[in-house]
Tab-separated table of C-alpha atoms in Angstrom:
chain	number	residue	atom	x	y	z
E	1	MET	CA	21.530	7.037	-28.547
E	2	PRO	CA	18.175	8.683	-28.207
E	3	ILE	CA	15.220	6.685	-26.018
E	4	ASP	CA	12.241	5.467	-27.637
E	5	THR	CA	9.386	7.562	-26.318
E	6	ARG	CA	5.782	7.660	-26.871
E	7	LEU	CA	3.508	10.828	-27.860
E	8	TYR	CA	-0.215	11.472	-26.528
E	9	GLY	CA	-2.117	14.664	-28.076
E	10	SER	CA	-1.069	16.957	-30.166
E	11	THR	CA	-2.091	20.348	-28.080
E	12	GLY	CA	-1.249	22.053	-25.041
E	13	PRO	CA	1.603	22.373	-22.740
E	14	ASN	CA	4.282	19.649	-22.140
E	15	VAL	CA	3.907	16.810	-19.909
E	16	PHE	CA	7.104	14.280	-19.180
E	17	LEU	CA	5.544	10.745	-17.258
E	18	LEU	CA	7.768	8.449	-16.107
E	19	HIS	CA	7.391	5.354	-15.457
E	20	GLY	CA	8.619	3.077	-12.486
E	21	GLY	CA	10.594	-0.369	-12.201
E	22	PRO	CA	13.315	0.750	-12.683
E	23	GLY	CA	12.956	-1.266	-15.713
E	24	ALA	CA	9.446	-1.440	-16.259
E	25	PRO	CA	8.094	0.828	-19.615
E	26	GLY	CA	4.726	1.009	-20.991
E	27	TYR	CA	1.940	0.353	-18.350
E	28	MET	CA	1.890	4.313	-17.859
E	29	ALA	CA	0.033	4.096	-21.056
E	30	PRO	CA	-3.336	4.645	-19.364
E	31	VAL	CA	-2.819	7.579	-17.332
E	32	ALA	CA	-1.056	9.101	-20.930
E	33	LYS	CA	-4.251	8.607	-22.484
E	34	VAL	CA	-6.362	10.526	-20.113
E	35	LEU	CA	-3.931	13.705	-19.822
E	36	ALA	CA	-3.535	14.204	-23.308
E	37	ASN	CA	-6.875	15.664	-23.695
E	38	SER	CA	-5.456	18.251	-22.308
E	39	PHE	CA	-2.003	17.955	-22.538
E	40	HIS	CA	1.204	17.002	-24.911
E	41	VAL	CA	2.541	13.683	-22.951
E	42	ILE	CA	5.501	12.362	-23.780
E	43	GLU	CA	6.319	9.310	-22.663
E	44	PRO	CA	10.033	7.973	-22.135
E	45	MET	CA	10.892	4.625	-22.286
E	46	GLN	CA	13.772	4.618	-20.410
E	47	ARG	CA	17.481	2.966	-21.071
E	48	GLY	CA	17.896	-0.842	-20.879
E	49	SER	CA	20.721	-2.794	-20.084
E	50	SER	CA	23.189	-3.002	-21.867
E	51	HIS	CA	27.305	-3.714	-21.623
E	52	THR	CA	27.977	-1.374	-19.222
E	53	PRO	CA	25.988	-0.737	-16.107
E	54	LEU	CA	22.960	1.764	-15.807
E	55	THR	CA	23.302	4.128	-13.690
E	56	VAL	CA	21.166	7.391	-12.333
E	57	ALA	CA	23.395	9.795	-14.243
E	58	GLU	CA	22.330	8.645	-17.462
E	59	HIS	CA	19.008	8.361	-16.827
E	60	VAL	CA	19.394	11.823	-16.081
E	61	SER	CA	20.848	12.530	-18.877
E	62	ASP	CA	19.076	11.028	-21.582
E	63	LEU	CA	15.911	12.920	-19.753
E	64	HIS	CA	17.392	16.018	-20.463
E	65	GLU	CA	18.308	15.454	-23.903
E	66	LEU	CA	14.460	14.402	-24.311
E	67	VAL	CA	13.368	17.689	-22.830
E	68	GLN	CA	15.672	19.962	-24.630
E	69	SER	CA	14.417	18.171	-27.319
E	70	GLN	CA	10.564	19.611	-27.238
E	71	SER	CA	8.980	23.254	-27.593
E	72	ASN	CA	9.189	25.128	-24.596
E	73	PRO	CA	11.196	23.475	-22.569
E	74	GLY	CA	10.802	25.447	-19.309
E	75	LYS	CA	7.265	25.607	-19.171
E	76	SER	CA	7.143	21.043	-18.851
E	77	ALA	CA	6.422	19.159	-15.847
E	78	LEU	CA	7.461	16.033	-14.816
E	79	VAL	CA	5.011	12.984	-13.724
E	80	GLY	CA	6.931	9.911	-12.328
E	81	HIS	CA	5.004	7.515	-10.719
E	82	SER	CA	7.684	5.612	-7.911
E	83	TRP	CA	10.939	5.108	-9.434
E	84	GLY	CA	10.104	7.491	-11.916
E	85	ALA	CA	8.910	10.122	-9.225
E	86	MET	CA	13.100	9.639	-7.457
E	87	LEU	CA	14.304	9.987	-10.940
E	88	ALA	CA	12.318	13.345	-11.416
E	89	LEU	CA	13.468	14.833	-8.164
E	90	ALA	CA	16.970	13.703	-9.616
E	91	TYR	CA	16.283	15.551	-12.802
E	92	ALA	CA	14.882	18.526	-11.652
E	93	ALA	CA	18.049	18.368	-8.816
E	94	GLN	CA	20.453	18.982	-11.027
E	95	HIS	CA	18.690	20.656	-14.272
E	96	PRO	CA	16.258	22.915	-11.410
E	97	SER	CA	15.011	25.355	-14.534
E	98	GLU	CA	14.303	23.161	-17.237
E	99	ILE	CA	10.751	22.371	-15.177
E	100	LYS	CA	8.031	24.358	-13.663
E	101	CYS	CA	6.755	21.590	-11.593
E	102	LEU	CA	7.142	18.181	-10.169
E	103	VAL	CA	4.245	15.252	-9.199
E	104	LEU	CA	5.379	12.381	-7.548
E	105	VAL	CA	2.497	9.287	-7.074
E	106	GLY	CA	3.816	7.036	-4.924
E	107	CYS	CA	7.267	7.907	-4.752
E	108	GLY	CA	10.173	5.654	-3.662
E	109	THR	CA	12.030	5.661	-0.909
E	110	PHE	CA	15.034	7.417	0.060
E	111	ASP	CA	16.306	6.758	3.535
E	112	GLU	CA	16.530	2.992	5.450
E	113	VAL	CA	13.417	3.337	7.872
E	114	SER	CA	10.879	3.507	5.199
E	115	ARG	CA	12.122	0.730	3.200
E	116	ASP	CA	11.792	-1.386	6.435
E	117	ARG	CA	7.976	-0.077	6.817
E	118	LEU	CA	7.825	-0.838	3.293
E	119	GLU	CA	9.197	-4.465	3.544
E	120	VAL	CA	7.455	-4.962	7.341
E	121	THR	CA	3.871	-4.344	5.205
E	122	ARG	CA	4.269	-6.274	2.616
E	123	LYS	CA	4.962	-9.681	4.968
E	124	GLU	CA	2.260	-8.988	6.449
E	125	ARG	CA	0.217	-9.224	3.512
E	126	ILE	CA	1.334	-11.935	2.345
E	127	ASP	CA	-1.034	-14.468	3.573
E	128	ASN	CA	-1.690	-18.338	1.892
E	129	THR	CA	-2.876	-16.904	-1.499
E	130	TYR	CA	0.132	-14.767	-1.879
E	131	SER	CA	2.603	-16.899	-0.299
E	132	ARG	CA	1.383	-19.653	-2.611
E	133	GLN	CA	1.616	-17.373	-5.598
E	134	LEU	CA	5.486	-16.243	-4.318
E	135	GLN	CA	6.051	-20.157	-3.782
E	136	GLY	CA	5.005	-20.327	-7.500
E	137	ILE	CA	7.202	-17.800	-8.945
E	138	GLU	CA	10.335	-18.719	-6.596
E	139	LYS	CA	10.078	-22.501	-7.623
E	140	LYS	CA	10.347	-22.122	-11.387
E	141	THR	CA	13.449	-21.299	-12.998
E	142	LEU	CA	11.975	-18.498	-14.963
E	143	PRO	CA	14.596	-16.272	-16.808
E	144	PRO	CA	14.792	-12.668	-14.888
E	145	ASN	CA	12.568	-10.055	-16.789
E	146	GLU	CA	9.878	-12.901	-16.766
E	147	ARG	CA	10.545	-13.363	-12.954
E	148	MET	CA	10.178	-9.825	-12.695
E	149	GLN	CA	7.795	-9.307	-14.669
E	150	ALA	CA	6.206	-12.459	-12.906
E	151	MET	CA	6.560	-10.683	-9.592
E	152	GLY	CA	5.172	-7.659	-10.711
E	153	ARG	CA	1.935	-8.982	-11.173
E	154	LEU	CA	1.853	-10.250	-7.534
E	155	TYR	CA	2.901	-7.021	-6.241
E	156	LEU	CA	0.409	-5.120	-8.438
E	157	GLN	CA	-2.335	-6.986	-5.558
E	158	LEU	CA	-0.460	-7.024	-2.989
E	159	ASP	CA	0.186	-3.257	-2.638
E	160	SER	CA	-3.419	-2.229	-4.292
E	161	TYR	CA	-6.451	-1.769	-2.239
E	162	ARG	CA	-8.991	-2.649	-4.260
E	163	LEU	CA	-8.273	-2.996	-8.476
E	164	GLY	CA	-11.027	-1.702	-10.824
E	165	SER	CA	-10.422	-3.329	-14.901
E	166	VAL	CA	-6.978	-3.455	-15.390
E	167	LYS	CA	-5.375	-3.764	-18.849
E	168	ASP	CA	-1.932	-4.890	-18.541
E	169	GLU	CA	0.490	-2.299	-20.765
E	170	LEU	CA	3.809	-3.461	-19.444
E	171	LEU	CA	5.837	-3.499	-22.174
E	172	THR	CA	8.464	-5.825	-21.135
E	173	CYS	CA	11.136	-6.181	-18.104
E	174	ASP	CA	15.015	-5.345	-17.718
E	175	ALA	CA	15.868	-7.013	-14.886
E	176	ARG	CA	19.167	-6.407	-15.355
E	177	GLY	CA	18.755	-2.949	-15.430
E	178	HIS	CA	16.355	-2.833	-12.675
E	179	ILE	CA	19.389	-3.977	-10.277
E	180	GLU	CA	21.800	-1.695	-12.027
E	181	THR	CA	19.690	1.468	-11.906
E	182	TRP	CA	18.807	0.627	-8.113
E	183	GLN	CA	22.473	-0.230	-6.590
E	184	ASP	CA	23.130	2.675	-7.859
E	185	MET	CA	19.922	5.147	-6.351
E	186	LEU	CA	20.874	3.165	-3.420
E	187	ARG	CA	24.526	4.217	-3.523
E	188	LEU	CA	24.005	7.574	-4.012
E	189	GLN	CA	21.775	7.954	-0.806
E	190	THR	CA	24.249	6.422	0.955
E	191	GLU	CA	26.856	8.848	-0.116
E	192	GLY	CA	24.305	11.243	0.935
E	193	VAL	CA	23.652	12.687	-2.498
E	194	TYR	CA	20.160	12.115	-2.241
E	195	PRO	CA	17.944	13.760	-1.311
E	196	ALA	CA	20.170	16.780	0.364
E	197	SER	CA	20.918	17.537	-3.647
E	198	PHE	CA	16.728	18.520	-3.544
E	199	SER	CA	17.571	21.995	-2.096
E	200	ALA	CA	18.095	22.808	-5.125
E	201	ILE	CA	14.585	22.261	-6.653
E	202	ASP	CA	12.484	25.773	-6.492
E	203	ILE	CA	9.552	24.503	-7.914
E	204	PRO	CA	5.946	23.458	-6.397
E	205	THR	CA	5.853	19.944	-6.043
E	206	LEU	CA	3.138	17.671	-5.261
E	207	MET	CA	2.895	13.900	-4.273
E	208	LEU	CA	0.078	11.652	-4.608
E	209	HIS	CA	-0.009	8.903	-2.357
E	210	GLY	CA	-2.165	6.192	-1.268
E	211	ALA	CA	-2.637	4.964	2.011
E	212	TYR	CA	-3.016	1.960	1.644
E	213	ASP	CA	0.286	1.947	-0.581
E	214	PRO	CA	3.653	-0.018	0.965
E	215	HIS	CA	5.362	2.612	0.020
E	216	PRO	CA	4.900	4.911	3.720
E	217	GLY	CA	3.590	8.099	2.503
E	218	HIS	CA	3.568	10.257	4.973
E	219	MET	CA	7.694	9.182	6.095
E	220	ILE	CA	9.067	10.005	2.631
E	221	TYR	CA	6.802	13.058	2.530
E	222	GLU	CA	8.549	13.999	5.600
E	223	SER	CA	12.250	12.799	4.411
E	224	LEU	CA	11.944	15.001	1.515
E	225	LYS	CA	10.237	18.005	3.469
E	226	PRO	CA	13.369	19.806	4.473
E	227	TYR	CA	14.994	20.093	1.302
E	228	LEU	CA	11.803	21.005	-0.930
E	229	ARG	CA	10.192	24.618	-0.417
E	230	PHE	CA	7.285	23.772	-2.485
E	231	LEU	CA	5.971	20.661	-1.528
E	232	SER	CA	2.612	19.181	-0.838
E	233	TYR	CA	0.950	16.266	-0.206
E	234	LYS	CA	-2.439	14.807	-1.150
E	235	GLU	CA	-3.601	10.969	0.054
E	236	TRP	CA	-6.486	9.139	-0.073
E	237	GLN	CA	-7.599	6.359	1.995
E	238	ALA	CA	-8.888	3.596	-0.392
E	239	CYS	CA	-5.984	3.763	-2.318
E	240	GLY	CA	-2.692	2.088	-3.160
E	241	HIS	CA	0.104	2.305	-5.157
E	242	TYR	CA	-1.181	2.696	-8.936
E	243	PRO	CA	-4.498	5.185	-8.171
E	244	TRP	CA	-5.261	5.338	-11.500
E	245	LEU	CA	-5.857	1.719	-11.044
E	246	GLU	CA	-8.394	1.819	-8.038
E	247	ARG	CA	-11.882	1.729	-7.765
E	248	GLU	CA	-12.268	3.883	-5.101
E	249	VAL	CA	-10.005	6.578	-6.094
E	250	LYS	CA	-9.536	6.527	-9.595
E	251	GLU	CA	-11.554	9.473	-11.110
E	252	ALA	CA	-10.883	11.986	-7.911
E	253	PHE	CA	-7.018	11.243	-9.177
E	254	TYR	CA	-7.147	12.067	-12.322
E	255	ALA	CA	-9.241	15.286	-11.569
E	256	THR	CA	-6.704	16.381	-9.210
E	257	LEU	CA	-3.552	15.712	-11.221
E	258	HIS	CA	-6.027	17.352	-13.841
E	259	ASP	CA	-6.239	20.568	-12.183
E	260	TRP	CA	-3.302	20.751	-10.312
E	261	LEU	CA	-1.437	20.508	-13.985
E	262	SER	CA	-3.805	22.740	-15.133
E	263	GLU	CA	-3.289	25.467	-12.623
E	264	GLN	CA	0.536	24.806	-12.435
E	265	LEU	CA	1.308	25.319	-16.544
E	266	SER	CA	-1.882	27.772	-17.078
E	267	ASP	CA	0.958	30.414	-18.570
E	268	ALA	CA	3.229	27.805	-20.223
């Protein structure tokens, strides 16, 4: 069954915008709306949980079907945030000729050392205010999807440097889909599939990261660099996990993203 998508812009090269979570569709809408001024943006709402456990392979298959349904499939870009960046890499590794370039925004982790650093950083930031909020969420008997959404709002604050105006565009949360997908990604990493299979990716790949993002950008870059021939890295100091929401770097983020995509897709 085809996954739901939102389309923005009617002209220009295709840009597929992949949300994170996993299981948190919709929040990338602000980025889609800005990119739509120059590109045809396709925002898939990734597959949710059902009667069988979700796998990375299913997400890759869904994305491939969507890419193939668009015109000029070999002339498109993937822009992924957090888990979405990991999905972009998984897709490009399996279908290296279908995409012209990749942008990894706040990319997720591919080794235990980076994940440990992420957890330590978050723990160091939990002051009395955050601790009370966290305890409040844990005390409530919220349904899993509502709990995931509440934790997401907390992490938005914890993982950001200085947020500007924020409109919550998250459509829903799928806690079960989140757990199933992430467990499968961890399994694939343990088995050595990722990041080793990324050596099949032979296209320009740009990492955009915030220095304040608890996901350790330089460590993630170093873990990917041996497998990605054309990997480059851009970091902003006053920036966390959501660059387009950061007061100091929002405009710089959009300018960098737009200009790099325009250059890579100039003959698309």
